[in-house]
Short mmCIF file of C-alpha atoms in Angstrom, two decimals:
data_model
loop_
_atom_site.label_atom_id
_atom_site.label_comp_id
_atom_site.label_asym_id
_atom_site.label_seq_id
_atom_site.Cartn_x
_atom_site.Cartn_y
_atom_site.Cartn_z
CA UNK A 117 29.69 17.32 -24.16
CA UNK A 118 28.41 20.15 -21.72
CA UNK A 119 24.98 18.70 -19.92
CA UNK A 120 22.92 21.56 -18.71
CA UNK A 121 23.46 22.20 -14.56
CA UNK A 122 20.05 19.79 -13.46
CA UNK A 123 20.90 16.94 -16.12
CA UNK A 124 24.68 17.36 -14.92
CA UNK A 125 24.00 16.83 -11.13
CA UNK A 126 21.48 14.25 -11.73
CA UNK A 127 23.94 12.17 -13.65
CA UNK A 128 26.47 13.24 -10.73
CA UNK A 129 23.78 11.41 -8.67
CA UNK A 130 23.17 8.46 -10.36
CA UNK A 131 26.98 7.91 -10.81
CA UNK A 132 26.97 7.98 -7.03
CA UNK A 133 24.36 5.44 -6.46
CA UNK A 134 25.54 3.13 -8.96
CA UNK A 135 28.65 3.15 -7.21
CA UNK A 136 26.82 2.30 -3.49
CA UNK A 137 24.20 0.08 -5.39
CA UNK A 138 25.53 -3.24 -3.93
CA UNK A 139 25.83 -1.82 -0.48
CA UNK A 140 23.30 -0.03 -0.17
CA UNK A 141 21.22 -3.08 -1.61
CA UNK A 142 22.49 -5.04 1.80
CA UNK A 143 20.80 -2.32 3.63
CA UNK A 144 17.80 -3.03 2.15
CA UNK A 145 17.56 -6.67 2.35
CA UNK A 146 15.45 -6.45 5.71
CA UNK A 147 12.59 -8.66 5.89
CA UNK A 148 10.63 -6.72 8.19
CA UNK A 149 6.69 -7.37 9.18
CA UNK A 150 4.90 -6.59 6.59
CA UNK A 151 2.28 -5.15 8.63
CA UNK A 152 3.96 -1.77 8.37
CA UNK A 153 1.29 -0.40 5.23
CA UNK A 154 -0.71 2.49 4.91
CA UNK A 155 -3.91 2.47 6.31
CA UNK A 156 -7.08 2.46 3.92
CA UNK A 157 -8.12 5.49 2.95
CA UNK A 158 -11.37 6.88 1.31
CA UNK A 159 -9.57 10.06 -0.32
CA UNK A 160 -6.73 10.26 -2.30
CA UNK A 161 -4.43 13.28 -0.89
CA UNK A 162 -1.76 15.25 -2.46
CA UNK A 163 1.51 15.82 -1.05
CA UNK A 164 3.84 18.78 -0.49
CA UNK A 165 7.57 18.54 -0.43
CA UNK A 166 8.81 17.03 2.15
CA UNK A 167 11.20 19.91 4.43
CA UNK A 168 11.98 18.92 7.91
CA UNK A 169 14.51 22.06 8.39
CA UNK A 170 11.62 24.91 7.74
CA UNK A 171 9.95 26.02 11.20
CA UNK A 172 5.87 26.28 10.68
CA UNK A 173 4.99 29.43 9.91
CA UNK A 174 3.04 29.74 13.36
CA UNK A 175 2.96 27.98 16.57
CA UNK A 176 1.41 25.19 17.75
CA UNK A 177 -0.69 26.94 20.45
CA UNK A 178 -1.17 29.19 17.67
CA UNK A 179 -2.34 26.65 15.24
CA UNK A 180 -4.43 24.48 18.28
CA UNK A 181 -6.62 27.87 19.00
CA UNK A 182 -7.34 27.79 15.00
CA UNK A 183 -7.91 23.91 14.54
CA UNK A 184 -10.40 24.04 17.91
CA UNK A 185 -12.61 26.60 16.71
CA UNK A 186 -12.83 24.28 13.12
CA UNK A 187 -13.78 21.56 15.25
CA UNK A 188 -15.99 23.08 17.40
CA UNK A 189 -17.86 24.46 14.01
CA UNK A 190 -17.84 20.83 12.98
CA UNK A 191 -19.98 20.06 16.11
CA UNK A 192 -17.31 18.75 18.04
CA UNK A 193 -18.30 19.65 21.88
CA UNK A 194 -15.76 22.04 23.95
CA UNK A 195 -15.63 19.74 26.64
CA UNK A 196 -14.05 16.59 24.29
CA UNK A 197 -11.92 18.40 22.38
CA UNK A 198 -10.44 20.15 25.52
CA UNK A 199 -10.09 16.49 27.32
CA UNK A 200 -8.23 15.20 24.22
CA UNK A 201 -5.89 17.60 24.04
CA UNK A 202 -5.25 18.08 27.34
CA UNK A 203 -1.24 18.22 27.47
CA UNK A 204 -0.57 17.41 23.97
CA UNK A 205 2.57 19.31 22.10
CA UNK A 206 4.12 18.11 18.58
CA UNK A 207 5.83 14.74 18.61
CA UNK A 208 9.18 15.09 17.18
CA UNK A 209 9.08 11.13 16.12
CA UNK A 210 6.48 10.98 14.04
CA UNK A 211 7.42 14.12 12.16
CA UNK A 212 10.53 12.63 11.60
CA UNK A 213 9.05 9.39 10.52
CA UNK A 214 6.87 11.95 8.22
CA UNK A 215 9.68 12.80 6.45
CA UNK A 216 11.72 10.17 6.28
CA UNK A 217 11.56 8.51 2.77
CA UNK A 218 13.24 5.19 1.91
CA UNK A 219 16.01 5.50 -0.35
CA UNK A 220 15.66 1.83 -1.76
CA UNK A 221 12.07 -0.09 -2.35
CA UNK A 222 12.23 -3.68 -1.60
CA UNK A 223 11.73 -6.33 -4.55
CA UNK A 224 8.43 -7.31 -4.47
CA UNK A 225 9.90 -10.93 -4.17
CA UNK A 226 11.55 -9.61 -0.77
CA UNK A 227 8.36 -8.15 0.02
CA UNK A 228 6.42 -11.12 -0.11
CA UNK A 229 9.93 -13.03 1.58
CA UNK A 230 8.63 -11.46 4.77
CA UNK A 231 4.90 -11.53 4.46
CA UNK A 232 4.39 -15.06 3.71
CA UNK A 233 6.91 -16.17 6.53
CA UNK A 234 6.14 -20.28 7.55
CA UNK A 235 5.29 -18.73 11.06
CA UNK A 236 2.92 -16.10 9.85
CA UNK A 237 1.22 -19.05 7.95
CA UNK A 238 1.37 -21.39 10.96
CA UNK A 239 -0.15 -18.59 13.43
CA UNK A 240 -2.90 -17.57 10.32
CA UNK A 241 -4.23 -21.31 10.37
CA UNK A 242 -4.41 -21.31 13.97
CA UNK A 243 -6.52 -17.73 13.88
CA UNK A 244 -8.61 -19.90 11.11
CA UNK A 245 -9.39 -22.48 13.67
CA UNK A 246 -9.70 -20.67 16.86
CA UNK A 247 -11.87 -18.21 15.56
CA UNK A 248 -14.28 -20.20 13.11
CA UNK A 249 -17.36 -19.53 14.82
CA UNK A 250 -17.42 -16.00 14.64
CA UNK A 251 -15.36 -16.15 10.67
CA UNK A 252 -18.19 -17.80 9.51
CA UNK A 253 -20.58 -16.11 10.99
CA UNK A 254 -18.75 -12.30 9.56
CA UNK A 255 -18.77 -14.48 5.99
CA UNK A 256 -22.39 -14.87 5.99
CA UNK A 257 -23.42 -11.30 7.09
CA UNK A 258 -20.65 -9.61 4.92
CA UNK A 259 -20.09 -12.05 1.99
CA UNK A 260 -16.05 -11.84 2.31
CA UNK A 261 -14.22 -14.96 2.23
CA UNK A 262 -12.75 -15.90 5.80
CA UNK A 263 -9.03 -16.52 5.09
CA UNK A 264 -9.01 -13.43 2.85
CA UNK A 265 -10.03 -11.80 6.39
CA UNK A 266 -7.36 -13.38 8.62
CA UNK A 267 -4.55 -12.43 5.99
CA UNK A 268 -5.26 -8.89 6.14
CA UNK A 269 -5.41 -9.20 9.81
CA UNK A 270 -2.22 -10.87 9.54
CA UNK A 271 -0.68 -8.40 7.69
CA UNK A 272 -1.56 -5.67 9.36
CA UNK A 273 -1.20 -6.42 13.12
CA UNK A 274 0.28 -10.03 13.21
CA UNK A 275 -2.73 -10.71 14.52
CA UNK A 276 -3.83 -8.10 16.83
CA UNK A 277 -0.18 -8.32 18.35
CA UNK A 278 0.82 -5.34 17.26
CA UNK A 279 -1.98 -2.48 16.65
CA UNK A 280 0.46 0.56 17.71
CA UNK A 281 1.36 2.69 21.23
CA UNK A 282 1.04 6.13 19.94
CA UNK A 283 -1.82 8.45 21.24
CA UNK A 284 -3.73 8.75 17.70
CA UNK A 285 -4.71 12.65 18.90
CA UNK A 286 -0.95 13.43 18.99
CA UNK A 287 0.35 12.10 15.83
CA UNK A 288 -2.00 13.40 13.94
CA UNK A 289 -1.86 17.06 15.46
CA UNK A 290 1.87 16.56 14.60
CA UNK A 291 1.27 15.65 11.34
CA UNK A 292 -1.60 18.38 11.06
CA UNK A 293 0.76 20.75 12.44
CA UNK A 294 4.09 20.08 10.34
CA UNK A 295 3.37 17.20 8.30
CA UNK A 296 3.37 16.91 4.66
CA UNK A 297 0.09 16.34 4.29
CA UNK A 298 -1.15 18.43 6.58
CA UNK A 299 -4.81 18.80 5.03
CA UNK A 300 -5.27 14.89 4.93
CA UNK A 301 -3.82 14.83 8.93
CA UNK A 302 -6.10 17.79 10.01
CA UNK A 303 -9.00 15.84 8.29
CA UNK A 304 -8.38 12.32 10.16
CA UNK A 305 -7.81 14.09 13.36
CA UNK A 306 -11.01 16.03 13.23
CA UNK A 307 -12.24 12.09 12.38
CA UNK A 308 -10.85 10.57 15.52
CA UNK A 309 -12.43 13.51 17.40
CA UNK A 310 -15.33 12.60 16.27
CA UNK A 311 -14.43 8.91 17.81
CA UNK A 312 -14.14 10.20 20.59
CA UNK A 313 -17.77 12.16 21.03
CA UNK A 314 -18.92 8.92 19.79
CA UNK A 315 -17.87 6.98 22.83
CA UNK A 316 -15.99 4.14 21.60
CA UNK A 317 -12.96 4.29 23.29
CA UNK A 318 -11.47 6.70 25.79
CA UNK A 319 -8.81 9.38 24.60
CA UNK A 320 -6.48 6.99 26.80
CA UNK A 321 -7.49 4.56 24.19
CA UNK A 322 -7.45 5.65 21.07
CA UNK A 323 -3.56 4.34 20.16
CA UNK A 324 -2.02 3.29 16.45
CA UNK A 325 0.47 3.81 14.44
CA UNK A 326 2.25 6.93 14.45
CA UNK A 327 0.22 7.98 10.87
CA UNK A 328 -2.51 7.13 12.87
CA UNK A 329 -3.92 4.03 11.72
CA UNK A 330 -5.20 2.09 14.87
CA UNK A 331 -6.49 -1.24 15.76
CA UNK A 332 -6.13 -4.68 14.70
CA UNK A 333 -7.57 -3.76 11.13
CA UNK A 334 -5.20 -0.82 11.10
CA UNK A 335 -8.07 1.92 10.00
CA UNK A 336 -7.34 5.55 9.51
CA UNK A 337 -10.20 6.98 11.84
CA UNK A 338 -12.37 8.54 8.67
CA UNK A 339 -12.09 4.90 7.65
CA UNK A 340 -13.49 3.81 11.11
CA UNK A 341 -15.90 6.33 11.17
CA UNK A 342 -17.70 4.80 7.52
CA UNK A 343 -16.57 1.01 8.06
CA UNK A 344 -16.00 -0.01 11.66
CA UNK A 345 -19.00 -2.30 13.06
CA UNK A 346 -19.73 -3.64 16.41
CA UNK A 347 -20.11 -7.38 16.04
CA UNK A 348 -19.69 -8.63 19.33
CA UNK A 349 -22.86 -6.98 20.32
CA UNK A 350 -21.15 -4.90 23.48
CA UNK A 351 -22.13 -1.66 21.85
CA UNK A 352 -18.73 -0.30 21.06
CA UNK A 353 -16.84 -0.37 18.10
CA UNK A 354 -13.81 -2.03 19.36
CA UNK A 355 -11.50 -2.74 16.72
CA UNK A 356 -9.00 -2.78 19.13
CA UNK A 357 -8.96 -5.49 21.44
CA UNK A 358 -12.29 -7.36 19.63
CA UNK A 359 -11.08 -9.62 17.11
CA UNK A 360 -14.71 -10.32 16.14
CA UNK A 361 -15.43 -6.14 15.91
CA UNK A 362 -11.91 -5.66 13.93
CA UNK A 363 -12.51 -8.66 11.29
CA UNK A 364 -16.26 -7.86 10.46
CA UNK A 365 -15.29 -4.01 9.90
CA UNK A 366 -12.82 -4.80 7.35
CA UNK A 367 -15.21 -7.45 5.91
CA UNK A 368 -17.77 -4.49 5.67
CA UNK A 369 -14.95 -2.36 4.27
CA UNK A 370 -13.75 -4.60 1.34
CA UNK A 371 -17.61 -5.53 0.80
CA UNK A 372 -18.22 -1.83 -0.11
CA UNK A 373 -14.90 -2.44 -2.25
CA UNK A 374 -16.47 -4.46 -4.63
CA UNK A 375 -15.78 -7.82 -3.06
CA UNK A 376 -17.30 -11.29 -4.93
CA UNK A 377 -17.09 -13.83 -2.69
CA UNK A 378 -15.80 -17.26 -3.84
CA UNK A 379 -14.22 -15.44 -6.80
CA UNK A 380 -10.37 -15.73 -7.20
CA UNK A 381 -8.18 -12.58 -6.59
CA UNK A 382 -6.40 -13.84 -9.02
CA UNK A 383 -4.33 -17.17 -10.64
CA UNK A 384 -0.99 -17.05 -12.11
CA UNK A 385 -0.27 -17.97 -15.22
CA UNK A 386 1.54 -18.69 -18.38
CA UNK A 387 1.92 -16.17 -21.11
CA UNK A 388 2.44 -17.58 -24.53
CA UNK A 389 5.67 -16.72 -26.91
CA UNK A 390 6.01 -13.16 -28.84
CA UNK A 391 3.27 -11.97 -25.72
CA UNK A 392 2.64 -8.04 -26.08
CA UNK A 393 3.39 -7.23 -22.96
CA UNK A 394 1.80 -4.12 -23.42
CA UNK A 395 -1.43 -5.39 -22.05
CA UNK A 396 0.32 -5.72 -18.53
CA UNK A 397 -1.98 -2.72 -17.82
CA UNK A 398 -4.04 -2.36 -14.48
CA UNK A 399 -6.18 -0.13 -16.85
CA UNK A 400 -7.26 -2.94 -19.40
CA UNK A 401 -9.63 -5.58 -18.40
CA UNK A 402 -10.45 -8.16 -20.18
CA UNK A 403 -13.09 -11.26 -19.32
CA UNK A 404 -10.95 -14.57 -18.68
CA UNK A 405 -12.25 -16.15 -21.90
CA UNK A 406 -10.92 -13.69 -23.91
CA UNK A 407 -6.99 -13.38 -22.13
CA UNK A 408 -7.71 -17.80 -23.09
CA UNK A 409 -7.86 -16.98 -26.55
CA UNK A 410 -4.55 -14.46 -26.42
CA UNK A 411 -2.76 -17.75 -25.38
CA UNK A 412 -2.95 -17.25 -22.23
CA UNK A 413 -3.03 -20.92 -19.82
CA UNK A 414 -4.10 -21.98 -16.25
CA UNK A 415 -6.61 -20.27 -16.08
CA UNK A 416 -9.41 -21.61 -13.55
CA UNK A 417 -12.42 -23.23 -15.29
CA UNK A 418 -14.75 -21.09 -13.88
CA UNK A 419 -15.37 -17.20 -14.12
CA UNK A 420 -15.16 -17.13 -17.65
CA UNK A 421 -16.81 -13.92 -18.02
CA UNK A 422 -15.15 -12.01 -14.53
CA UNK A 423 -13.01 -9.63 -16.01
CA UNK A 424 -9.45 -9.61 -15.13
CA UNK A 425 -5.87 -7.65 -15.47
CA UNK A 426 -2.59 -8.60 -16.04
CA UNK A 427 -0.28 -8.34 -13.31
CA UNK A 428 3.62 -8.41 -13.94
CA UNK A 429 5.09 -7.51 -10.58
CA UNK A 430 8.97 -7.90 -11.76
CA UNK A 431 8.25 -7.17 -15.51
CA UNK A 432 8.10 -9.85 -18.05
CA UNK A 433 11.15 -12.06 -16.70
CA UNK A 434 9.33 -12.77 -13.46
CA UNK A 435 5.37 -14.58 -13.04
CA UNK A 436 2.31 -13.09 -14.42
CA UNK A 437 -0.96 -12.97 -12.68
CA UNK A 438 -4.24 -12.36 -13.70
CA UNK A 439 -6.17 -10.54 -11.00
CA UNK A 440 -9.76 -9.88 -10.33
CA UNK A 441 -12.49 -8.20 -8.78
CA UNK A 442 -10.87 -9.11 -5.32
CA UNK A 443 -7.58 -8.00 -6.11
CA UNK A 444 -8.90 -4.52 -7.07
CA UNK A 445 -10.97 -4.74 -3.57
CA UNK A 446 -7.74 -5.40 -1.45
CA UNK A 447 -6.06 -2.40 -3.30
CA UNK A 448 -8.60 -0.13 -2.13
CA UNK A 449 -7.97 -1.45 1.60
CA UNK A 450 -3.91 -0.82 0.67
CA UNK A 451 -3.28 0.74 -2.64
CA UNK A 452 0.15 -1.32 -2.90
CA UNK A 453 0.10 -4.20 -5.73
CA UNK A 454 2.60 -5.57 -3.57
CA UNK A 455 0.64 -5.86 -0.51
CA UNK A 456 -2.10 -7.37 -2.33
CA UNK A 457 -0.47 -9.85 -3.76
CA UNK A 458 0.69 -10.66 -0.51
CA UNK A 459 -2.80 -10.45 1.13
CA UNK A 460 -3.96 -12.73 -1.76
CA UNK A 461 -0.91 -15.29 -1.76
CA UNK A 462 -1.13 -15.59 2.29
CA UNK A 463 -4.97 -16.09 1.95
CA UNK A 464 -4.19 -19.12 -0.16
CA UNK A 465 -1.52 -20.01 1.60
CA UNK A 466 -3.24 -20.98 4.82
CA UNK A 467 -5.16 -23.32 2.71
CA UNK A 468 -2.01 -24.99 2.03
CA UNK A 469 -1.90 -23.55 -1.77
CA UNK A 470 -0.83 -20.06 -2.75
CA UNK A 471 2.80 -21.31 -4.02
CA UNK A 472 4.32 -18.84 -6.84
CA UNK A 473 5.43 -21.55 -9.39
CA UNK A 474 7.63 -18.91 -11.95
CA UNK A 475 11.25 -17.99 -10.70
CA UNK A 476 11.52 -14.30 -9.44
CA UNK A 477 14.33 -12.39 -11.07
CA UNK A 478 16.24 -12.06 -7.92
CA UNK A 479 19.59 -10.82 -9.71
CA UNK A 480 17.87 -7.46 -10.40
CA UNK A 481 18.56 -4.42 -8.15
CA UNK A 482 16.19 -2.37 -7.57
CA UNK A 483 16.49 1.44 -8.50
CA UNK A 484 17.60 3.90 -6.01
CA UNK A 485 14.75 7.03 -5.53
CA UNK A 486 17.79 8.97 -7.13
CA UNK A 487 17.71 6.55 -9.77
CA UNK A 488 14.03 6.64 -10.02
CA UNK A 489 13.85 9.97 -10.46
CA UNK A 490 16.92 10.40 -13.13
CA UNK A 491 15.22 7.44 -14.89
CA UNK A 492 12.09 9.95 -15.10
CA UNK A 493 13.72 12.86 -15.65
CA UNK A 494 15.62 11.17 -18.81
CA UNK A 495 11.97 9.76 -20.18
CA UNK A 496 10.31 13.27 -20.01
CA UNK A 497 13.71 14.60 -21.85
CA UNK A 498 13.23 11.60 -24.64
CA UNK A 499 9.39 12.81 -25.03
CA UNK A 500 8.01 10.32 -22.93
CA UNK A 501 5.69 11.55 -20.17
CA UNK A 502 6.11 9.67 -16.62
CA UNK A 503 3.69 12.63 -15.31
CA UNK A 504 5.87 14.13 -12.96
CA UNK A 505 9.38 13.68 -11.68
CA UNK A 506 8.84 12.56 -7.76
CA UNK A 507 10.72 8.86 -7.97
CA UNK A 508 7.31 7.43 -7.52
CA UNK A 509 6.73 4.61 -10.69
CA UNK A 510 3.19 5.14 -11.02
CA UNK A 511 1.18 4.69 -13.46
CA UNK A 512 2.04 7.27 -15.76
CA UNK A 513 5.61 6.58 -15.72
CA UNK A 514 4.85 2.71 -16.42
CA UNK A 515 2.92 4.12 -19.31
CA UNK A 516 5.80 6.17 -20.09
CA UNK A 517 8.27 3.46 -19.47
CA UNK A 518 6.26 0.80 -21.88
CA UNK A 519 5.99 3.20 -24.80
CA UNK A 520 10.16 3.87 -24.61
CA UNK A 521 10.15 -0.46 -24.50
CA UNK A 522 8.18 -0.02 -27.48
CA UNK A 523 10.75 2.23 -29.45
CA UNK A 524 13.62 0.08 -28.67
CA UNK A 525 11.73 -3.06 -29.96
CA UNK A 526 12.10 -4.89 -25.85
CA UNK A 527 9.47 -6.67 -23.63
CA UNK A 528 7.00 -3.51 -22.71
CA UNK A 529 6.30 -4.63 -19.77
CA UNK A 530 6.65 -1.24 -18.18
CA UNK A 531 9.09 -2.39 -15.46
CA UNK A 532 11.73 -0.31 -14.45
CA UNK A 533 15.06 -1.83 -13.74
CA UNK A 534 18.99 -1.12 -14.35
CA UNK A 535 18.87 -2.25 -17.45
CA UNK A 536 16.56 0.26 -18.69
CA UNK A 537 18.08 3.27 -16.64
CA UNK A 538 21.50 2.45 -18.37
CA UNK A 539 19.95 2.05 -21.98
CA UNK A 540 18.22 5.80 -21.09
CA UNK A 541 21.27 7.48 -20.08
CA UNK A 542 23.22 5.90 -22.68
CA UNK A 543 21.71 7.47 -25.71
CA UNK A 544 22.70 10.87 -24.01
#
């Protein structure tokens, strides 16, 4: 049979990657720090394709003229804006980083592998002890549960060991300049500007990541400019070098999140036989007494009416969670189930608890983006709407992806695996 030309070179694709699976899965099995996550945002931002060999349209002393005159409309003075970008031209590296997009994601099992190292856990309890005074004193003004602070901090700068060397003005003029997301970049930069006029840290200062998230907290500087809090009482926001300044401002952040303090983020537990997995749903919330009746065991005595989703992280062969108000909060800080689990497993964890007691499927591989995005493109072709065709399983293509599970009579647990992609292409 003759496959139209896009279905024919995506197959060409995916025979390709299926070939390279298992070594390109070797390549992926890096447990790197986990503290390499998006910063928290307080937009969500759209995207353009990614296309590193197009030259912008103008030049960057071009676009700088434009983008100063926006910022000096936006009350930014002459004099700090000049100072700030005083020598500053595009940096090559972080447009590269830009645009560079894995080709495998990591199993959220390998994920967590890395993020709940023994040494992470050891160094977390010692930040619990050394820095009780002020952790208790950031739980009582900000209601957010101490080791729940100290995990984040954890994950996101082992501690304040690693907060980032790049000059925050340059990477995100870069990124402003010939980024992807060049809206969201111009909007954070104008953001750290306004840092700057603010006069908590000197232009020489202001370093992060090269997507710009800075400090120990890792904060995009919009994020800083809502949530950062001087707690120390020098009259800076330092969330740089001031542990005390960095843990209260993301206490204040995932207080505005919706954080209940003493609640669980969540418990894991044990789904009863013939399950509808269907109900694996971030969407559908349910209070704890009623996932109890479904069947539904260890689930903590209290909390009976805190209302709670089911998490299946490696679909319904792997351990189920239920996760709360907390978990939700932590997803707004990172919007990565993965890193939340982790933030909520390591915060447990250096209480000497937070053990996963359900076998991960570790004999899966995980999907390829070229995978990913023939699995989509065969699930829109079978009537079945992932919302878009990016290799990004979202939550319209796990919608998609449960409802196919549901025509074929299997687990619809909306996880996408090889199983599924070679039951799809199958029934060509």
């Amino acid at each position: 049979m003759l496959y139209p030309v896009p279905l024919r070179h995506s197959l060409i694709c995916l025979s390709l990657c299926l070939l390279s699976a298992c070594a390109d899965q070797q390549a992926n099995q890096q447990n790197t720090a986990a503290s390499a996550t998006p910063a928290p945002s307080t937009a969500a931002t759209a995207s353009k394709p990614s296309n590193a060999d197009v030259a912008p349209a103008q030049s960057f002393a071009q676009w700088l003229a434009q983008f100063r005159q926006q910022a000096l409309d936006a009350g930014i003075q002459p004099a700090i804006f000049d100072q700030a970008f005083a020598g500053v031209s595009p940096d090559e590296a972080v447009v590269k980083a830009d645009n560079s997009q894995p080709e495998f994601t990591r199993p959220v099992w390998e994920y967590l592998d890395g993020a709940i190292s023994a040494a992470r856990v050891r160094r977390g309890q010692a930040m619990l002890n050394e820095h009780a005074t002020t952790l208790a004193a950031i739980e009582q003004a900000y209601g957010v549960d101490r080791q729940a602070l100290v995990a984040i901090w954890g994950m996101e700068s082992s501690f304040g060991q690693f907060t980032g060397d790049k000059s925050v003005i340059r990477s995100l003029a870069s990124l402003a300049y010939e980024g992807r997301r060049p809206a969201f970049a111009q909007t954070q930069l104008l953001a750290a500007l306004q840092i700057l006029q603010h006069g908590d840290v000197p232009s020489s200062q202001l370093l992060g990541s090269w997507a710009g998230a800075m400090g120990q907290t890792q904060f995009i500087p919009s994020t800083y400019n809502h949530y950062a809090v001087d707690f120390d009482g020098d009259g800076r926001r330092n969330i740089w070098t001031s542990p005390a300044d960095a843990l209260a401002s993301a206490a204040n952040y995932l207080r505005s999140s919706g954080w209940q303090q003493g609640q669980p983020w969540g418990v894991e537990v044990t789904l009863p036989e013939s399950f509808d997995y269907a109900l694996a749903d971030a969407d559908i919330r349910k209070p704890l007494n009623e996932w109890r009746a479904l069947g539904v065991k260890n689930l903590p005595p209290d909390f009976a009416q805190a209302r709670a989703s089911l998490l299946l992280p490696a679909g319904y062969r792997g351990p189920a969670f239920l996760v709360l108000d907390n978990f939700r909060a932590i997803l707004k800080y990172n919007n990565s189930t993965s890193y939340a689990l982790a933030v909520g497993l390591l915060s447990e964890r250096l209480l000497n608890g937070g053990q996963v007691l359900a076998k991960w499927p570790r004999d899966d591989l995980p999907l390829s983006r070229a995978q990913r995005i023939v699995l989509q493109e065969q699930l829109s072709s079978k009537g079945f709407n992932p919302g878009g065709v990016d290799g990004i399983i979202g939550a319209n293509s796990r919608k998609a992806i449960r409802s196919y599970q549901q025509s074929l009579g299997w687990p619809a647990d909306g996880y996408p695996n090889q199983a599924l992609l070679q039951k799809l292409i199958s029934t060509l």
